[in-house]
mmCIF file of C-alpha atoms and ligand atoms in Angstrom:
data_model
loop_
_atom_site.group_PDB
_atom_site.id
_atom_site.type_symbol
_atom_site.label_atom_id
_atom_site.label_comp_id
_atom_site.label_asym_id
_atom_site.label_seq_id
_atom_site.Cartn_x
_atom_site.Cartn_y
_atom_site.Cartn_z
ATOM 1 C CA UNK A 1 -37.809 -6.096 2.706
ATOM 2 C CA UNK A 2 -37.564 -4.232 5.998
ATOM 3 C CA UNK A 3 -34.475 -2.569 7.320
ATOM 4 C CA UNK A 4 -33.882 -1.326 10.831
ATOM 5 C CA UNK A 5 -32.441 2.194 10.959
ATOM 6 C CA UNK A 6 -31.338 4.486 13.720
ATOM 7 C CA UNK A 7 -33.859 7.336 14.186
ATOM 8 C CA UNK A 8 -31.367 10.108 13.289
ATOM 9 C CA UNK A 9 -30.584 8.477 9.984
ATOM 10 C CA UNK A 10 -34.251 8.081 9.200
ATOM 11 C CA UNK A 11 -34.692 11.831 9.533
ATOM 12 C CA UNK A 12 -31.943 12.425 7.005
ATOM 13 C CA UNK A 13 -33.456 9.883 4.640
ATOM 14 C CA UNK A 14 -36.828 11.617 4.702
ATOM 15 C CA UNK A 15 -35.085 14.893 3.828
ATOM 16 C CA UNK A 16 -33.138 13.203 1.048
ATOM 17 C CA UNK A 17 -36.273 11.813 -0.500
ATOM 18 C CA UNK A 18 -37.601 15.345 -0.740
ATOM 19 C CA UNK A 19 -34.463 16.884 -2.275
ATOM 20 C CA UNK A 20 -33.226 14.088 -4.642
ATOM 21 C CA UNK A 21 -34.836 13.369 -7.944
ATOM 22 C CA UNK A 22 -32.327 12.789 -10.772
ATOM 23 C CA UNK A 23 -32.024 9.484 -12.503
ATOM 24 C CA UNK A 24 -29.732 7.492 -14.752
ATOM 25 C CA UNK A 25 -29.203 3.752 -15.039
ATOM 26 C CA UNK A 26 -30.604 1.300 -12.542
ATOM 27 C CA UNK A 27 -28.882 -1.013 -10.118
ATOM 28 C CA UNK A 28 -29.881 -4.074 -8.148
ATOM 29 C CA UNK A 29 -29.585 -2.198 -4.848
ATOM 30 C CA UNK A 30 -32.065 0.456 -5.956
ATOM 31 C CA UNK A 31 -35.044 -1.791 -5.427
ATOM 32 C CA UNK A 32 -37.999 -0.324 -3.543
ATOM 33 C CA UNK A 33 -37.883 -0.962 0.167
ATOM 34 C CA UNK A 34 -39.636 0.279 3.225
ATOM 35 C CA UNK A 35 -37.494 1.380 6.120
ATOM 36 C CA UNK A 36 -38.802 1.102 9.634
ATOM 37 C CA UNK A 37 -36.985 3.089 12.269
ATOM 38 C CA UNK A 38 -35.963 1.460 15.531
ATOM 39 C CA UNK A 39 -38.249 2.298 18.439
ATOM 40 C CA UNK A 40 -40.896 4.019 16.283
ATOM 41 C CA UNK A 41 -43.539 2.822 13.902
ATOM 42 C CA UNK A 42 -42.547 5.402 11.299
ATOM 43 C CA UNK A 43 -42.092 3.856 7.859
ATOM 44 C CA UNK A 44 -40.392 5.762 5.029
ATOM 45 C CA UNK A 45 -39.659 4.874 1.442
ATOM 46 C CA UNK A 46 -35.970 4.500 0.541
ATOM 47 C CA UNK A 47 -35.006 6.028 -2.807
ATOM 48 C CA UNK A 48 -36.278 3.883 -5.661
ATOM 49 C CA UNK A 49 -35.682 6.081 -8.647
ATOM 50 C CA UNK A 50 -33.555 3.860 -10.869
ATOM 51 C CA UNK A 51 -30.381 5.798 -10.161
ATOM 52 C CA UNK A 52 -26.989 4.272 -9.457
ATOM 53 C CA UNK A 53 -25.333 6.587 -6.992
ATOM 54 C CA UNK A 54 -21.677 6.501 -5.971
ATOM 55 C CA UNK A 55 -20.610 8.551 -2.946
ATOM 56 C CA UNK A 56 -16.945 9.580 -3.000
ATOM 57 C CA UNK A 57 -15.542 10.988 0.228
ATOM 58 C CA UNK A 58 -12.050 12.500 -0.035
ATOM 59 C CA UNK A 59 -10.023 13.806 2.923
ATOM 60 C CA UNK A 60 -8.985 17.306 1.817
ATOM 61 C CA UNK A 61 -8.338 19.642 -1.079
ATOM 62 C CA UNK A 62 -4.978 20.837 0.233
ATOM 63 C CA UNK A 63 -3.003 18.068 -1.387
ATOM 64 C CA UNK A 64 -2.915 18.001 -5.181
ATOM 65 C CA UNK A 65 -3.452 14.305 -5.254
ATOM 66 C CA UNK A 66 -6.928 14.141 -3.669
ATOM 67 C CA UNK A 67 -8.193 16.720 -6.183
ATOM 68 C CA UNK A 68 -6.830 14.550 -8.960
ATOM 69 C CA UNK A 69 -8.220 11.341 -7.445
ATOM 70 C CA UNK A 70 -11.642 12.938 -7.015
ATOM 71 C CA UNK A 71 -11.678 14.199 -10.612
ATOM 72 C CA UNK A 72 -10.604 10.833 -12.062
ATOM 73 C CA UNK A 73 -13.116 8.873 -10.008
ATOM 74 C CA UNK A 74 -15.956 11.250 -10.835
ATOM 75 C CA UNK A 75 -15.228 11.227 -14.562
ATOM 76 C CA UNK A 76 -15.006 7.459 -14.841
ATOM 77 C CA UNK A 77 -18.026 6.681 -12.680
ATOM 78 C CA UNK A 78 -20.061 9.237 -14.628
ATOM 79 C CA UNK A 79 -18.970 7.677 -17.924
ATOM 80 C CA UNK A 80 -20.323 4.414 -16.539
ATOM 81 C CA UNK A 81 -23.730 6.105 -16.079
ATOM 82 C CA UNK A 82 -23.421 6.490 -12.335
ATOM 83 C CA UNK A 83 -24.480 9.585 -10.481
ATOM 84 C CA UNK A 84 -21.633 10.862 -8.314
ATOM 85 C CA UNK A 85 -21.689 12.681 -4.975
ATOM 86 C CA UNK A 86 -18.130 13.898 -4.373
ATOM 87 C CA UNK A 87 -17.212 15.585 -1.107
ATOM 88 C CA UNK A 88 -14.034 16.836 0.534
ATOM 89 C CA UNK A 89 -13.866 16.745 4.342
ATOM 90 C CA UNK A 90 -11.333 19.512 4.950
ATOM 91 C CA UNK A 91 -9.329 16.997 7.009
ATOM 92 C CA UNK A 92 -12.079 17.025 9.659
ATOM 93 C CA UNK A 93 -13.431 13.754 11.023
ATOM 94 C CA UNK A 94 -16.890 15.128 11.858
ATOM 95 C CA UNK A 95 -17.222 16.669 8.406
ATOM 96 C CA UNK A 96 -16.340 13.360 6.780
ATOM 97 C CA UNK A 97 -18.905 11.487 8.885
ATOM 98 C CA UNK A 98 -21.551 14.097 7.990
ATOM 99 C CA UNK A 99 -20.571 13.822 4.299
ATOM 100 C CA UNK A 100 -20.974 10.051 4.355
ATOM 101 C CA UNK A 101 -24.367 10.312 6.103
ATOM 102 C CA UNK A 102 -25.466 12.723 3.382
ATOM 103 C CA UNK A 103 -24.365 10.252 0.717
ATOM 104 C CA UNK A 104 -26.268 7.415 2.390
ATOM 105 C CA UNK A 105 -29.317 9.637 2.591
ATOM 106 C CA UNK A 106 -28.842 10.658 -1.038
ATOM 107 C CA UNK A 107 -29.318 7.061 -2.148
ATOM 108 C CA UNK A 108 -25.687 5.913 -2.445
ATOM 109 C CA UNK A 109 -25.330 2.341 -3.663
ATOM 110 C CA UNK A 110 -21.572 2.362 -3.218
ATOM 111 C CA UNK A 111 -19.213 4.420 -1.069
ATOM 112 C CA UNK A 112 -15.591 5.117 -2.027
ATOM 113 C CA UNK A 113 -13.837 6.580 0.986
ATOM 114 C CA UNK A 114 -10.371 7.891 1.779
ATOM 115 C CA UNK A 115 -10.553 8.206 5.552
ATOM 116 C CA UNK A 116 -9.318 11.315 7.362
ATOM 117 C CA UNK A 117 -8.977 9.108 10.448
ATOM 118 C CA UNK A 118 -8.949 5.416 9.636
ATOM 119 C CA UNK A 119 -10.418 4.469 13.003
ATOM 120 C CA UNK A 120 -13.293 6.944 13.196
ATOM 121 C CA UNK A 121 -15.799 5.634 10.672
ATOM 122 C CA UNK A 122 -17.150 2.418 12.230
ATOM 123 C CA UNK A 123 -20.535 3.792 13.324
ATOM 124 C CA UNK A 124 -21.415 5.512 10.085
ATOM 125 C CA UNK A 125 -20.218 2.545 8.031
ATOM 126 C CA UNK A 126 -22.323 0.172 10.081
ATOM 127 C CA UNK A 127 -25.295 2.344 9.166
ATOM 128 C CA UNK A 128 -24.285 1.959 5.508
ATOM 129 C CA UNK A 129 -23.830 -1.802 5.848
ATOM 130 C CA UNK A 130 -27.265 -2.187 7.413
ATOM 131 C CA UNK A 131 -28.676 -0.765 4.167
ATOM 132 C CA UNK A 132 -26.599 -3.084 2.002
ATOM 133 C CA UNK A 133 -24.335 -0.272 0.788
ATOM 134 C CA UNK A 134 -20.881 -1.547 -0.161
ATOM 135 C CA UNK A 135 -17.717 0.286 0.819
ATOM 136 C CA UNK A 136 -14.363 0.561 -0.944
ATOM 137 C CA UNK A 137 -11.523 2.005 1.156
ATOM 138 C CA UNK A 138 -9.608 4.127 -1.331
ATOM 139 C CA UNK A 139 -5.854 4.489 -0.796
ATOM 140 C CA UNK A 140 -6.132 4.402 3.036
ATOM 141 C CA UNK A 141 -7.451 1.354 4.860
ATOM 142 C CA UNK A 142 -10.467 1.915 7.119
ATOM 143 C CA UNK A 143 -9.818 0.338 10.487
ATOM 144 C CA UNK A 144 -11.847 -1.414 13.183
ATOM 145 C CA UNK A 145 -14.971 -2.361 11.265
ATOM 146 C CA UNK A 146 -16.444 -5.258 9.298
ATOM 147 C CA UNK A 147 -18.257 -2.722 7.139
ATOM 148 C CA UNK A 148 -15.475 -2.263 4.610
ATOM 149 C CA UNK A 149 -15.640 -4.584 1.645
ATOM 150 C CA UNK A 150 -12.509 -3.866 -0.399
ATOM 151 C CA UNK A 151 -9.313 -1.850 -0.333
ATOM 152 C CA UNK A 152 -7.625 -0.286 -3.387
ATOM 153 C CA UNK A 153 -4.185 1.224 -2.909
ATOM 154 C CA UNK A 154 -0.512 1.012 -3.762
ATOM 155 C CA UNK A 155 1.981 -1.239 -2.058
ATOM 156 C CA UNK A 156 2.450 1.209 0.803
ATOM 157 C CA UNK A 157 5.249 -0.703 2.502
ATOM 158 C CA UNK A 158 7.153 -0.563 -0.810
ATOM 159 C CA UNK A 159 6.891 3.249 -0.808
ATOM 160 C CA UNK A 160 9.049 3.348 2.337
ATOM 161 C CA UNK A 161 11.401 0.709 0.935
ATOM 162 C CA UNK A 162 11.979 2.808 -2.205
ATOM 163 C CA UNK A 163 12.736 5.916 -0.143
ATOM 164 C CA UNK A 164 15.189 4.004 2.064
ATOM 165 C CA UNK A 165 16.858 2.247 -0.872
ATOM 166 C CA UNK A 166 17.508 5.625 -2.442
ATOM 167 C CA UNK A 167 19.220 6.809 0.758
ATOM 168 C CA UNK A 168 21.290 3.600 0.976
ATOM 169 C CA UNK A 169 22.551 3.803 -2.588
ATOM 170 C CA UNK A 170 23.114 7.576 -2.709
ATOM 171 C CA UNK A 171 25.038 7.613 0.565
ATOM 172 C CA UNK A 172 26.879 4.439 -0.536
ATOM 173 C CA UNK A 173 26.146 2.872 2.836
ATOM 174 C CA UNK A 174 27.334 -0.529 1.680
ATOM 175 C CA UNK A 175 30.828 0.855 1.024
ATOM 176 C CA UNK A 176 31.323 3.729 3.395
ATOM 177 C CA UNK A 177 33.469 3.418 6.507
ATOM 178 C CA UNK A 178 32.350 6.769 7.976
ATOM 179 C CA UNK A 179 28.921 7.137 9.584
ATOM 180 C CA UNK A 180 26.280 9.169 7.746
ATOM 181 C CA UNK A 181 23.601 11.250 9.440
ATOM 182 C CA UNK A 182 19.870 10.989 8.875
ATOM 183 C CA UNK A 183 16.599 12.348 10.320
ATOM 184 C CA UNK A 184 13.004 11.203 9.832
ATOM 185 C CA UNK A 185 9.791 13.061 9.010
ATOM 186 C CA UNK A 186 6.891 10.607 8.955
ATOM 187 C CA UNK A 187 3.189 11.001 8.250
ATOM 188 C CA UNK A 188 -0.097 11.511 10.045
ATOM 189 C CA UNK A 189 -0.578 8.915 12.804
ATOM 190 C CA UNK A 190 -4.316 8.608 12.119
ATOM 191 C CA UNK A 191 -3.598 7.620 8.507
ATOM 192 C CA UNK A 192 -2.981 3.880 8.465
ATOM 193 C CA UNK A 193 -0.720 4.257 5.403
ATOM 194 C CA UNK A 194 1.770 6.322 7.392
ATOM 195 C CA UNK A 195 2.803 3.266 9.424
ATOM 196 C CA UNK A 196 3.381 1.189 6.302
ATOM 197 C CA UNK A 197 5.595 3.883 4.786
ATOM 198 C CA UNK A 198 7.497 4.140 8.073
ATOM 199 C CA UNK A 199 7.880 0.382 8.501
ATOM 200 C CA UNK A 200 9.064 -0.149 4.930
ATOM 201 C CA UNK A 201 11.722 2.528 5.379
ATOM 202 C CA UNK A 202 12.817 1.436 8.847
ATOM 203 C CA UNK A 203 13.076 -2.270 8.012
ATOM 204 C CA UNK A 204 15.243 -1.400 5.016
ATOM 205 C CA UNK A 205 17.508 0.981 6.956
ATOM 206 C CA UNK A 206 17.746 -1.162 10.094
ATOM 207 C CA UNK A 207 21.000 -2.981 9.227
ATOM 208 C CA UNK A 208 22.744 0.389 8.792
ATOM 209 C CA UNK A 209 21.202 1.906 11.918
ATOM 210 C CA UNK A 210 22.326 -1.226 13.793
ATOM 211 C CA UNK A 211 25.895 -1.307 12.479
ATOM 212 C CA UNK A 212 26.428 2.420 13.049
ATOM 213 C CA UNK A 213 26.814 3.424 9.402
ATOM 214 C CA UNK A 214 23.703 5.548 9.853
ATOM 215 C CA UNK A 215 23.283 7.751 12.893
ATOM 216 C CA UNK A 216 20.325 9.851 13.980
ATOM 217 C CA UNK A 217 21.682 12.855 15.937
ATOM 218 C CA UNK A 218 18.234 13.808 17.320
ATOM 219 C CA UNK A 219 17.644 10.165 18.403
ATOM 220 C CA UNK A 220 14.092 10.571 17.073
ATOM 221 C CA UNK A 221 13.386 7.306 15.309
ATOM 222 C CA UNK A 222 10.014 6.176 16.673
ATOM 223 C CA UNK A 223 6.900 6.577 14.566
ATOM 224 C CA UNK A 224 4.999 8.938 16.890
ATOM 225 C CA UNK A 225 7.858 11.285 17.697
ATOM 226 C CA UNK A 226 8.658 11.704 13.997
ATOM 227 C CA UNK A 227 5.028 11.970 12.846
ATOM 228 C CA UNK A 228 3.378 14.988 11.206
ATOM 229 C CA UNK A 229 -0.236 15.780 12.069
ATOM 230 C CA UNK A 230 -2.402 16.077 8.949
ATOM 231 C CA UNK A 231 0.705 15.671 6.789
ATOM 232 C CA UNK A 232 1.068 19.433 7.164
ATOM 233 C CA UNK A 233 3.947 21.232 5.425
ATOM 234 C CA UNK A 234 4.008 23.905 8.148
ATOM 235 C CA UNK A 235 4.109 21.394 11.002
ATOM 236 C CA UNK A 236 6.913 19.460 9.277
ATOM 237 C CA UNK A 237 8.824 22.694 8.715
ATOM 238 C CA UNK A 238 8.467 23.821 12.336
ATOM 239 C CA UNK A 239 9.546 20.457 13.736
ATOM 240 C CA UNK A 240 12.520 20.335 11.404
ATOM 241 C CA UNK A 241 13.620 23.864 12.250
ATOM 242 C CA UNK A 242 13.672 22.826 15.911
ATOM 243 C CA UNK A 243 15.705 19.707 15.069
ATOM 244 C CA UNK A 244 18.219 21.766 13.103
ATOM 245 C CA UNK A 245 18.628 24.397 15.798
ATOM 246 C CA UNK A 246 18.870 21.781 18.574
ATOM 247 C CA UNK A 247 21.125 19.134 17.032
ATOM 248 C CA UNK A 248 22.956 20.721 14.100
ATOM 249 C CA UNK A 249 25.160 23.619 15.261
ATOM 250 C CA UNK A 250 27.808 24.969 12.844
ATOM 251 C CA UNK A 251 30.203 22.181 11.898
ATOM 252 C CA UNK A 252 27.735 19.296 12.247
ATOM 253 C CA UNK A 253 26.662 17.438 9.185
ATOM 254 C CA UNK A 254 23.303 16.087 8.064
ATOM 255 C CA UNK A 255 23.213 13.780 5.032
ATOM 256 C CA UNK A 256 19.576 12.829 4.572
ATOM 257 C CA UNK A 257 16.017 13.570 5.648
ATOM 258 C CA UNK A 258 13.699 10.688 4.975
ATOM 259 C CA UNK A 259 10.331 12.393 4.449
ATOM 260 C CA UNK A 260 7.273 10.209 4.017
ATOM 261 C CA UNK A 261 5.593 12.320 1.327
ATOM 262 C CA UNK A 262 5.886 15.498 -0.712
ATOM 263 C CA UNK A 263 3.949 17.821 1.607
ATOM 264 C CA UNK A 264 6.297 16.957 4.479
ATOM 265 C CA UNK A 265 9.302 17.100 2.121
ATOM 266 C CA UNK A 266 8.390 20.702 1.264
ATOM 267 C CA UNK A 267 8.467 21.561 4.971
ATOM 268 C CA UNK A 268 11.822 19.858 5.520
ATOM 269 C CA UNK A 269 13.321 21.500 2.416
ATOM 270 C CA UNK A 270 12.190 24.942 3.603
ATOM 271 C CA UNK A 271 13.688 24.340 7.052
ATOM 272 C CA UNK A 272 16.970 23.213 5.466
ATOM 273 C CA UNK A 273 17.064 26.334 3.314
ATOM 274 C CA UNK A 274 16.492 28.641 6.289
ATOM 275 C CA UNK A 275 18.237 26.855 9.165
ATOM 276 C CA UNK A 276 20.857 24.334 8.023
ATOM 277 C CA UNK A 277 24.373 25.667 8.523
ATOM 278 C CA UNK A 278 26.254 23.007 6.537
ATOM 279 C CA UNK A 279 27.311 23.416 2.904
ATOM 280 C CA UNK A 280 26.644 19.863 1.661
ATOM 281 C CA UNK A 281 23.569 18.898 -0.321
ATOM 282 C CA UNK A 282 21.144 17.060 1.977
ATOM 283 C CA UNK A 283 19.075 14.222 0.508
ATOM 284 C CA UNK A 284 15.316 14.815 0.857
ATOM 285 C CA UNK A 285 12.895 12.030 -0.088
ATOM 286 C CA UNK A 286 9.177 12.340 -0.830
ATOM 287 C CA UNK A 287 6.116 10.732 -2.311
ATOM 288 C CA UNK A 288 3.354 11.790 -4.763
ATOM 289 C CA UNK A 289 5.048 13.900 -7.415
ATOM 290 C CA UNK A 290 3.277 17.175 -6.632
ATOM 291 C CA UNK A 291 4.113 20.093 -8.909
ATOM 292 C CA UNK A 292 6.121 22.050 -6.299
ATOM 293 C CA UNK A 293 8.168 18.928 -5.589
ATOM 294 C CA UNK A 294 8.744 18.206 -9.272
ATOM 295 C CA UNK A 295 10.176 21.730 -9.564
ATOM 296 C CA UNK A 296 12.307 20.988 -6.499
ATOM 297 C CA UNK A 297 13.642 17.764 -8.026
ATOM 298 C CA UNK A 298 14.463 19.566 -11.274
ATOM 299 C CA UNK A 299 16.175 22.305 -9.216
ATOM 300 C CA UNK A 300 18.066 19.831 -6.996
ATOM 301 C CA UNK A 301 16.261 20.922 -3.816
ATOM 302 C CA UNK A 302 14.497 17.554 -3.368
ATOM 303 C CA UNK A 303 16.302 14.351 -4.303
ATOM 304 C CA UNK A 304 13.514 11.911 -5.109
ATOM 305 C CA UNK A 305 9.823 11.234 -4.883
ATOM 306 C CA UNK A 306 7.784 8.061 -5.073
ATOM 307 C CA UNK A 307 5.241 8.381 -7.830
ATOM 308 C CA UNK A 308 1.895 6.619 -7.672
ATOM 309 C CA UNK A 309 -0.159 6.608 -10.861
ATOM 310 C CA UNK A 310 -3.471 7.939 -9.590
ATOM 311 C CA UNK A 311 -5.390 7.354 -12.772
ATOM 312 C CA UNK A 312 -4.564 3.647 -12.488
ATOM 313 C CA UNK A 313 -5.776 3.630 -8.902
ATOM 314 C CA UNK A 314 -9.066 5.118 -10.023
ATOM 315 C CA UNK A 315 -9.356 2.747 -13.006
ATOM 316 C CA UNK A 316 -9.117 -0.235 -10.635
ATOM 317 C CA UNK A 317 -11.590 1.345 -8.199
ATOM 318 C CA UNK A 318 -14.166 2.083 -10.881
ATOM 319 C CA UNK A 319 -13.886 -1.424 -12.390
ATOM 320 C CA UNK A 320 -14.287 -2.878 -8.903
ATOM 321 C CA UNK A 321 -17.200 -0.568 -8.107
ATOM 322 C CA UNK A 322 -19.026 -1.435 -11.326
ATOM 323 C CA UNK A 323 -18.570 -5.145 -10.673
ATOM 324 C CA UNK A 324 -19.922 -4.794 -7.139
ATOM 325 C CA UNK A 325 -22.876 -2.707 -8.302
ATOM 326 C CA UNK A 326 -23.787 -5.343 -10.872
ATOM 327 C CA UNK A 327 -24.121 -7.840 -8.071
ATOM 328 C CA UNK A 328 -20.813 -9.713 -8.371
ATOM 329 C CA UNK A 329 -18.308 -10.496 -5.625
ATOM 330 C CA UNK A 330 -15.029 -9.631 -7.348
ATOM 331 C CA UNK A 331 -11.784 -11.382 -6.461
ATOM 332 C CA UNK A 332 -8.603 -12.032 -8.428
ATOM 333 C CA UNK A 333 -10.782 -12.491 -11.539
ATOM 334 C CA UNK A 334 -11.292 -8.713 -11.722
ATOM 335 C CA UNK A 335 -7.638 -8.379 -12.765
ATOM 336 C CA UNK A 336 -7.703 -11.099 -15.424
ATOM 337 C CA UNK A 337 -10.946 -9.922 -16.990
ATOM 338 C CA UNK A 338 -9.943 -6.233 -16.981
ATOM 339 C CA UNK A 339 -6.833 -6.550 -19.212
ATOM 340 C CA UNK A 340 -5.155 -3.479 -17.736
ATOM 341 C CA UNK A 341 -1.842 -2.416 -19.229
ATOM 342 C CA UNK A 342 -0.346 -1.962 -15.742
ATOM 343 C CA UNK A 343 0.445 -4.309 -12.868
ATOM 344 C CA UNK A 344 -2.091 -4.892 -10.156
ATOM 345 C CA UNK A 345 -2.050 -7.635 -7.547
ATOM 346 C CA UNK A 346 -4.859 -9.102 -5.478
ATOM 347 C CA UNK A 347 -4.022 -9.621 -1.822
ATOM 348 C CA UNK A 348 -6.110 -11.376 0.809
ATOM 349 C CA UNK A 349 -3.525 -11.478 3.592
ATOM 350 C CA UNK A 350 -1.688 -8.234 4.214
ATOM 351 C CA UNK A 351 -4.326 -5.665 5.094
ATOM 352 C CA UNK A 352 -5.955 -6.567 8.383
ATOM 353 C CA UNK A 353 -8.070 -3.711 9.721
ATOM 354 C CA UNK A 354 -8.373 -5.169 13.218
ATOM 355 C CA UNK A 355 -11.721 -6.803 12.442
ATOM 356 C CA UNK A 356 -10.992 -8.569 9.194
ATOM 357 C CA UNK A 357 -8.470 -8.977 6.443
ATOM 358 C CA UNK A 358 -9.791 -6.706 3.729
ATOM 359 C CA UNK A 359 -9.391 -8.027 0.159
ATOM 360 C CA UNK A 360 -7.046 -5.595 -1.551
ATOM 361 C CA UNK A 361 -6.047 -4.551 -5.053
ATOM 362 C CA UNK A 362 -2.525 -3.149 -4.974
ATOM 363 C CA UNK A 363 -0.583 -1.155 -7.547
ATOM 364 C CA UNK A 364 3.155 -0.567 -7.790
ATOM 365 C CA UNK A 365 4.805 2.743 -6.873
ATOM 366 C CA UNK A 366 7.949 3.906 -8.679
ATOM 367 C CA UNK A 367 10.937 5.922 -7.468
ATOM 368 C CA UNK A 368 11.543 9.157 -9.402
ATOM 369 C CA UNK A 369 14.917 10.903 -9.348
ATOM 370 C CA UNK A 370 16.589 13.472 -11.579
ATOM 371 C CA UNK A 371 17.903 10.482 -13.587
ATOM 372 C CA UNK A 372 14.530 9.094 -14.656
ATOM 373 C CA UNK A 373 12.138 12.024 -14.233
ATOM 374 C CA UNK A 374 12.196 12.877 -17.958
ATOM 375 C CA UNK A 375 11.488 9.307 -19.009
ATOM 376 C CA UNK A 376 8.874 8.464 -16.368
ATOM 377 C CA UNK A 377 6.993 11.726 -15.936
ATOM 378 C CA UNK A 378 7.625 13.861 -19.036
ATOM 379 C CA UNK A 379 7.987 11.387 -21.909
ATOM 380 C CA UNK A 380 4.913 9.541 -20.620
ATOM 381 C CA UNK A 381 3.020 12.859 -20.742
ATOM 382 C CA UNK A 382 2.076 12.819 -17.050
ATOM 383 C CA UNK A 383 3.732 16.222 -16.791
ATOM 384 C CA UNK A 384 4.171 18.693 -19.639
ATOM 385 C CA UNK A 385 6.086 21.923 -19.957
ATOM 386 C CA UNK A 386 4.451 24.989 -21.439
ATOM 387 C CA UNK A 387 5.340 28.686 -21.510
ATOM 388 C CA UNK A 388 4.059 29.224 -17.964
ATOM 389 C CA UNK A 389 5.877 26.232 -16.454
ATOM 390 C CA UNK A 390 4.858 22.682 -15.620
ATOM 391 C CA UNK A 391 1.393 21.313 -16.011
ATOM 392 C CA UNK A 392 0.046 17.987 -14.829
ATOM 393 C CA UNK A 393 -2.013 16.068 -17.352
ATOM 394 C CA UNK A 394 -1.905 12.695 -15.638
ATOM 395 C CA UNK A 395 -2.469 10.858 -18.936
HETATM 396 C C1 BGC B 401 -1.346 8.898 0.729
HETATM 397 C C2 BGC B 401 -0.224 9.760 0.224
HETATM 398 C C3 BGC B 401 -0.442 11.201 0.668
HETATM 399 C C4 BGC B 401 -0.749 11.296 2.148
HETATM 400 C C5 BGC B 401 -1.151 12.688 2.569
HETATM 401 C C6 BGC B 401 -1.472 9.067 2.222
HETATM 402 O O1 BGC B 401 -2.476 8.266 2.719
HETATM 403 O O2 BGC B 401 -1.090 7.553 0.390
HETATM 404 O O3 BGC B 401 -0.175 9.677 -1.185
HETATM 405 O O4 BGC B 401 0.704 11.951 0.408
HETATM 406 O O5 BGC B 401 -1.794 10.423 2.483
HETATM 407 O O6 BGC B 401 -2.385 13.060 2.082
#
């Protein structure tokens, strides 16, 4: 079978054939094939060494979660006799594209990708698709391309709903006559998830923003003006310090900061500690359950987080990946035949990437507060205490 490749990619493939040589189990997509490059007569041999290679491209090492995701995915794919190429892109789009090209050249049969920028991968993924390589968008949807086969994530809209519901119940918005004051710290605009978190929160809070029980003294309620590039703690902290110094002089009250995730929550909490003049405890929401934020919840500095069980996300991804590699076209049947002891739903409507609705496997996030943190995170063994403090085991 002949494939048409762009010349640049062909060069990489030749290099890869020289440097790769390990083997494990075989896969249908590892069959021998000649590759003819467009515009030249050069013909090279694509890797045919019986290996099953999974390329995993993660966005960055800064956040605890991507390190955990990468480790879970690697371990499980390796236990299934796959060879794994795992790379972290340092939050740089060009690095991620180069990483993916290296994986294609290294003989990847399957790509599992958490995009740095959901809209920047179309070209490289079309190169993958032209070689029959399947793509799973992991946690973040990849936008604007047909070359994404599946999406595995949590119900991202629900994450925002859980954060907003916590604010509504803690501030007793259904009962209160007095207005309460809130500000928003949302996520990275190039991460498609950030909009879902925002929309879930805003739709849930809208009745109270409309009837005046919730006010936003900065007036910053739109997604872009509240967003945080790269989900950076420092950027969130700087923006929030400016909000506090501009809109919260002595005598003004702030009740809640709805932060989209834990890295932004850390920034908001630091700004509150340094620059908030009021004496009341301000609600701070989050998402992920990072160690620093778990300490903050136990210490009363952060009010809640939304926990997403990453091992479950990787279990679904690996089951899906194995099914794809063995030549199947998984659908809802993956869930029934897998007998997982957690909920997972199959969705073929919600996640439209602009080109197509991507079939999705979605898990359920849970809200964690000081009331249920022991039961949900410690009694389950996800976190443990030892003499040096908290450790994450994730089991
Ligand atoms: C993930 C969050 C994470 C954020 C920042 C989002 O796409 O769903 O869990 O906190 O990215 O990395």
